[in-house]
Amino acid sequence: MEMKVEKIARFLSVCDELIHGKFIFADTKIGTLLKAIAGSEDLTALFSAVTDRFDYLNAKKECLRFPAERGSSHGAIFVPSERGDFLAFVFCILVEIDSGSIRFNDFLLRYFYEDGSYTASYSLFVDRILCPFRDMIANCFPEAGKFGRVYREQKEEEEALSVFSEQLLRERARIQTLSIEGEEKSAADVMLSELQNAATRKDLEEIRALLCGYAYFLRVIGSEGDASGIFSTAERL
């Protein structure tokens, strides 16, 4: 059961990466999204059910409206109002984008035109297509949504700890350049080493406590104004 939930959570995570990511990476991510669907029995069954007897060719004619004005290259999209048809329609569109049957760049500028910008057009595509698509699937599998939130929080914490560790290395190098007593450099090295150990253990409470002491140490040696990005980075933890 947990493995099934994890696979759906992975799909939702890829949806989030598409939603919050950049246009230039969208093509690759759409392929990853479809692989996540193929790797989940539950998602495969869902999309098999909604696409069964779904008339995609007719839906394209109804939903993708070509320009009414002569010479205009901008069309409009009217997505199906029924949830099953919407999921089927979006799934088929994504498959065609991934296969190259639909050129994504042209598709965006034709049906999601916004100031002639791919980035702005992609943002409109995200709002009208990807966000409701993701939310509908999340509502079908609420447990996966909860699992996914925990997974994202853990991933964000790990990324923040990684950046924090890099800042500790920079701070250690910075301290060595200061004109302070060797004893003070040794004290700083001890504190920074303990901070690194706490980061390795993911002990956020100890990190915060040690940073309070380190901030006081910097004030004593008159270096708090030059201090590193470890404090700003720690705010993410």
Coordinates of C-alpha atoms in Angstrom, one line a residue:
M1 CA 0.0 0.0 0.0
E2 CA 2.8 2.4 1.0
M3 CA 4.6 1.8 -2.3
K4 CA 1.4 2.6 -4.3
V5 CA 1.0 5.9 -2.3
E6 CA 4.6 6.7 -2.8
K7 CA 4.4 6.3 -6.6
I8 CA 1.4 8.6 -6.8
A9 CA 3.2 11.1 -4.5
R10 CA 6.1 11.0 -6.9
F11 CA 3.7 11.9 -9.8
L12 CA 2.3 14.8 -7.8
S13 CA 5.9 15.9 -7.0
V14 CA 6.7 16.0 -10.7
C15 CA 3.5 18.0 -11.3
D16 CA 4.7 20.5 -8.7
E17 CA 8.1 20.7 -10.5
L18 CA 6.3 21.5 -13.7
I19 CA 4.0 24.1 -12.1
H20 CA 6.8 25.9 -10.3
G21 CA 9.6 25.2 -12.8
K22 CA 10.8 27.1 -15.8
F23 CA 9.4 26.9 -19.3
I24 CA 12.7 25.7 -20.8
F25 CA 12.6 22.5 -18.7
A26 CA 8.9 21.7 -19.3
D27 CA 9.4 19.3 -22.3
T28 CA 11.6 17.0 -20.3
K29 CA 9.4 17.2 -17.2
I30 CA 6.3 16.3 -19.2
G31 CA 8.1 13.1 -20.3
T32 CA 9.0 12.4 -16.6
L33 CA 5.4 13.0 -15.7
L34 CA 4.1 10.4 -18.2
K35 CA 6.7 7.9 -16.9
A36 CA 5.4 8.5 -13.4
I37 CA 1.9 7.6 -14.6
A38 CA 3.1 4.5 -16.4
G39 CA 4.9 3.4 -13.2
S40 CA 1.8 3.5 -11.1
E41 CA -0.9 0.9 -11.4
D42 CA -3.5 3.2 -9.8
L43 CA -2.7 6.1 -12.2
T44 CA -2.6 3.8 -15.2
A45 CA -6.0 2.5 -14.2
L46 CA -7.4 5.9 -13.7
F47 CA -6.3 7.3 -17.1
S48 CA -7.3 4.1 -18.8
A49 CA -10.8 4.6 -17.4
V50 CA -11.1 8.3 -18.3
T51 CA -9.7 7.8 -21.8
D52 CA -11.9 4.7 -22.6
R53 CA -14.3 5.8 -25.3
F54 CA -13.1 9.4 -25.0
D55 CA -13.2 10.9 -28.5
Y56 CA -10.0 12.9 -28.4
L57 CA -10.1 14.0 -32.1
N58 CA -13.5 15.4 -31.6
A59 CA -12.5 17.0 -28.3
K60 CA -9.6 18.7 -30.0
K61 CA -11.9 20.2 -32.6
E62 CA -14.3 21.4 -29.8
C63 CA -11.6 22.6 -27.4
L64 CA -8.9 24.0 -29.6
R65 CA -10.4 27.0 -31.4
F66 CA -8.4 28.4 -34.3
P67 CA -8.1 32.1 -34.9
A68 CA -11.3 33.8 -36.0
E69 CA -9.6 36.8 -37.5
R70 CA -7.9 36.4 -40.8
G71 CA -4.1 36.6 -40.4
S72 CA -4.2 36.1 -36.7
S73 CA -2.1 33.3 -35.2
H74 CA -3.7 33.3 -31.8
G75 CA -6.4 30.8 -31.0
A76 CA -8.1 29.9 -27.8
I77 CA -8.7 26.8 -25.7
F78 CA -11.9 25.7 -24.0
V79 CA -11.3 22.8 -21.7
P80 CA -14.0 20.2 -20.9
S81 CA -16.1 21.0 -17.9
E82 CA -16.6 17.4 -16.8
R83 CA -13.7 16.1 -14.6
G84 CA -13.2 12.8 -16.4
D85 CA -13.1 14.4 -19.8
F86 CA -10.8 17.1 -18.6
L87 CA -8.3 14.5 -17.3
A88 CA -8.5 12.6 -20.5
F89 CA -8.1 15.7 -22.7
V90 CA -5.1 17.0 -20.7
F91 CA -3.5 13.5 -20.6
C92 CA -3.8 13.1 -24.4
I93 CA -2.4 16.6 -25.0
L94 CA 0.6 15.8 -22.8
V95 CA 1.2 12.5 -24.7
E96 CA 1.2 14.4 -28.0
I97 CA 3.6 17.0 -26.6
D98 CA 5.9 14.3 -25.4
S99 CA 5.8 12.4 -28.7
G100 CA 6.4 15.6 -30.7
S101 CA 3.0 15.5 -32.5
I102 CA 2.4 18.8 -30.9
R103 CA 5.2 21.4 -30.9
F104 CA 5.0 22.8 -27.4
N105 CA 6.4 26.2 -28.2
D106 CA 3.9 26.7 -31.0
F107 CA 1.1 25.3 -29.0
L108 CA 1.7 27.8 -26.1
L109 CA 1.9 30.8 -28.4
R110 CA -1.3 29.8 -30.3
Y111 CA -3.6 28.8 -27.4
F112 CA -2.1 30.5 -24.4
Y113 CA -0.7 33.7 -25.9
E114 CA 0.4 36.2 -23.4
D115 CA 2.4 39.2 -24.5
G116 CA 4.3 37.1 -27.0
S117 CA 6.4 35.6 -24.2
Y118 CA 7.0 31.9 -23.8
T119 CA 7.4 32.4 -20.0
A120 CA 4.1 34.3 -19.7
S121 CA 2.3 31.9 -22.0
Y122 CA 3.6 28.9 -20.0
S123 CA 2.4 30.6 -16.8
L124 CA -1.1 30.7 -18.3
F125 CA -0.8 27.1 -19.4
V126 CA 0.1 26.2 -15.8
D127 CA -2.8 28.1 -14.4
R128 CA -5.4 26.7 -16.8
I129 CA -4.2 23.2 -17.4
L130 CA -1.5 21.9 -15.0
C131 CA -2.8 23.2 -11.7
P132 CA -6.4 21.8 -12.1
F133 CA -5.0 18.6 -13.5
R134 CA -2.7 18.1 -10.5
D135 CA -5.5 19.1 -8.0
M136 CA -8.0 16.7 -9.5
I137 CA -5.5 13.8 -9.2
A138 CA -4.6 14.8 -5.6
N139 CA -8.3 14.8 -4.7
C140 CA -8.6 11.3 -6.1
F141 CA -5.8 10.1 -3.9
P142 CA -5.8 12.2 -0.7
E143 CA -3.3 9.9 1.1
A144 CA -0.7 10.5 -1.6
G145 CA -1.2 14.2 -1.2
K146 CA -0.3 14.0 2.5
F147 CA 2.6 11.8 1.7
G148 CA 3.8 14.2 -1.0
R149 CA 3.7 17.2 1.4
V150 CA 5.8 15.4 3.9
Y151 CA 8.2 14.3 1.1
R152 CA 8.5 17.9 -0.2
E153 CA 9.2 19.3 3.3
Q154 CA 11.9 16.7 3.9
K155 CA 13.5 17.5 0.5
E156 CA 13.4 21.2 1.2
E157 CA 15.0 20.6 4.6
E158 CA 17.8 18.5 3.1
E159 CA 18.5 21.1 0.4
A160 CA 18.6 23.8 3.1
L161 CA 21.0 21.8 5.2
S162 CA 23.3 21.2 2.2
V163 CA 23.5 24.9 1.5
F164 CA 24.0 25.6 5.2
S165 CA 27.0 23.1 5.2
E166 CA 28.5 24.9 2.2
Q167 CA 28.2 28.2 4.1
L168 CA 30.0 26.7 7.1
L169 CA 32.9 25.9 4.9
R170 CA 33.1 29.4 3.6
E171 CA 32.8 30.8 7.1
R172 CA 35.6 28.7 8.3
A173 CA 37.8 30.0 5.5
R174 CA 36.7 33.6 6.2
I175 CA 37.7 33.2 9.9
Q176 CA 41.2 32.1 9.0
T177 CA 41.7 35.4 7.1
L178 CA 40.8 37.6 10.1
S179 CA 43.5 39.3 12.2
I180 CA 42.5 37.7 15.5
E181 CA 44.3 35.6 18.1
G182 CA 45.0 32.0 17.3
E183 CA 43.0 31.0 20.4
E184 CA 40.0 32.8 19.0
K185 CA 40.4 31.1 15.6
S186 CA 40.5 27.7 17.4
A187 CA 37.4 28.6 19.3
A188 CA 35.6 29.5 16.1
D189 CA 36.8 26.2 14.5
V190 CA 35.3 24.2 17.4
M191 CA 32.0 26.0 17.1
L192 CA 31.9 25.6 13.3
S193 CA 32.8 21.9 13.6
E194 CA 30.0 21.4 16.1
L195 CA 27.6 23.2 13.8
Q196 CA 28.6 20.9 10.9
N197 CA 28.1 17.8 13.1
A198 CA 24.6 19.0 14.1
A199 CA 23.8 19.6 10.4
T200 CA 24.9 16.1 9.6
R201 CA 22.6 14.8 12.3
K202 CA 19.8 17.1 11.1
D203 CA 19.6 18.4 14.7
L204 CA 17.9 21.8 14.0
E205 CA 17.5 22.7 17.7
E206 CA 21.2 22.2 18.3
I207 CA 22.0 24.3 15.2
R208 CA 19.9 27.2 16.5
A209 CA 21.5 27.0 19.9
L210 CA 25.0 26.9 18.6
L211 CA 24.3 29.8 16.2
C212 CA 23.3 32.0 19.2
G213 CA 26.7 31.3 20.8
Y214 CA 28.5 31.9 17.5
A215 CA 26.7 35.2 16.9
Y216 CA 27.9 36.3 20.4
F217 CA 31.4 35.2 19.5
L218 CA 31.4 37.3 16.3
R219 CA 30.2 40.4 18.3
V220 CA 33.1 39.9 20.7
I221 CA 35.7 39.8 18.0
G222 CA 34.0 42.7 16.1
S223 CA 33.2 40.6 13.0
E224 CA 29.4 40.4 13.1
G225 CA 29.1 42.9 10.3
D226 CA 31.1 40.7 7.9
A227 CA 29.5 37.5 9.0
S228 CA 28.6 35.0 6.5
G229 CA 25.5 33.8 5.0
I230 CA 25.1 31.0 7.6
F231 CA 22.6 33.0 9.5
S232 CA 20.4 33.9 6.5
T233 CA 20.7 30.3 5.3
A234 CA 19.7 29.0 8.8
E235 CA 16.5 30.9 8.5
R236 CA 15.3 28.3 6.0
L237 CA 15.8 25.5 8.5

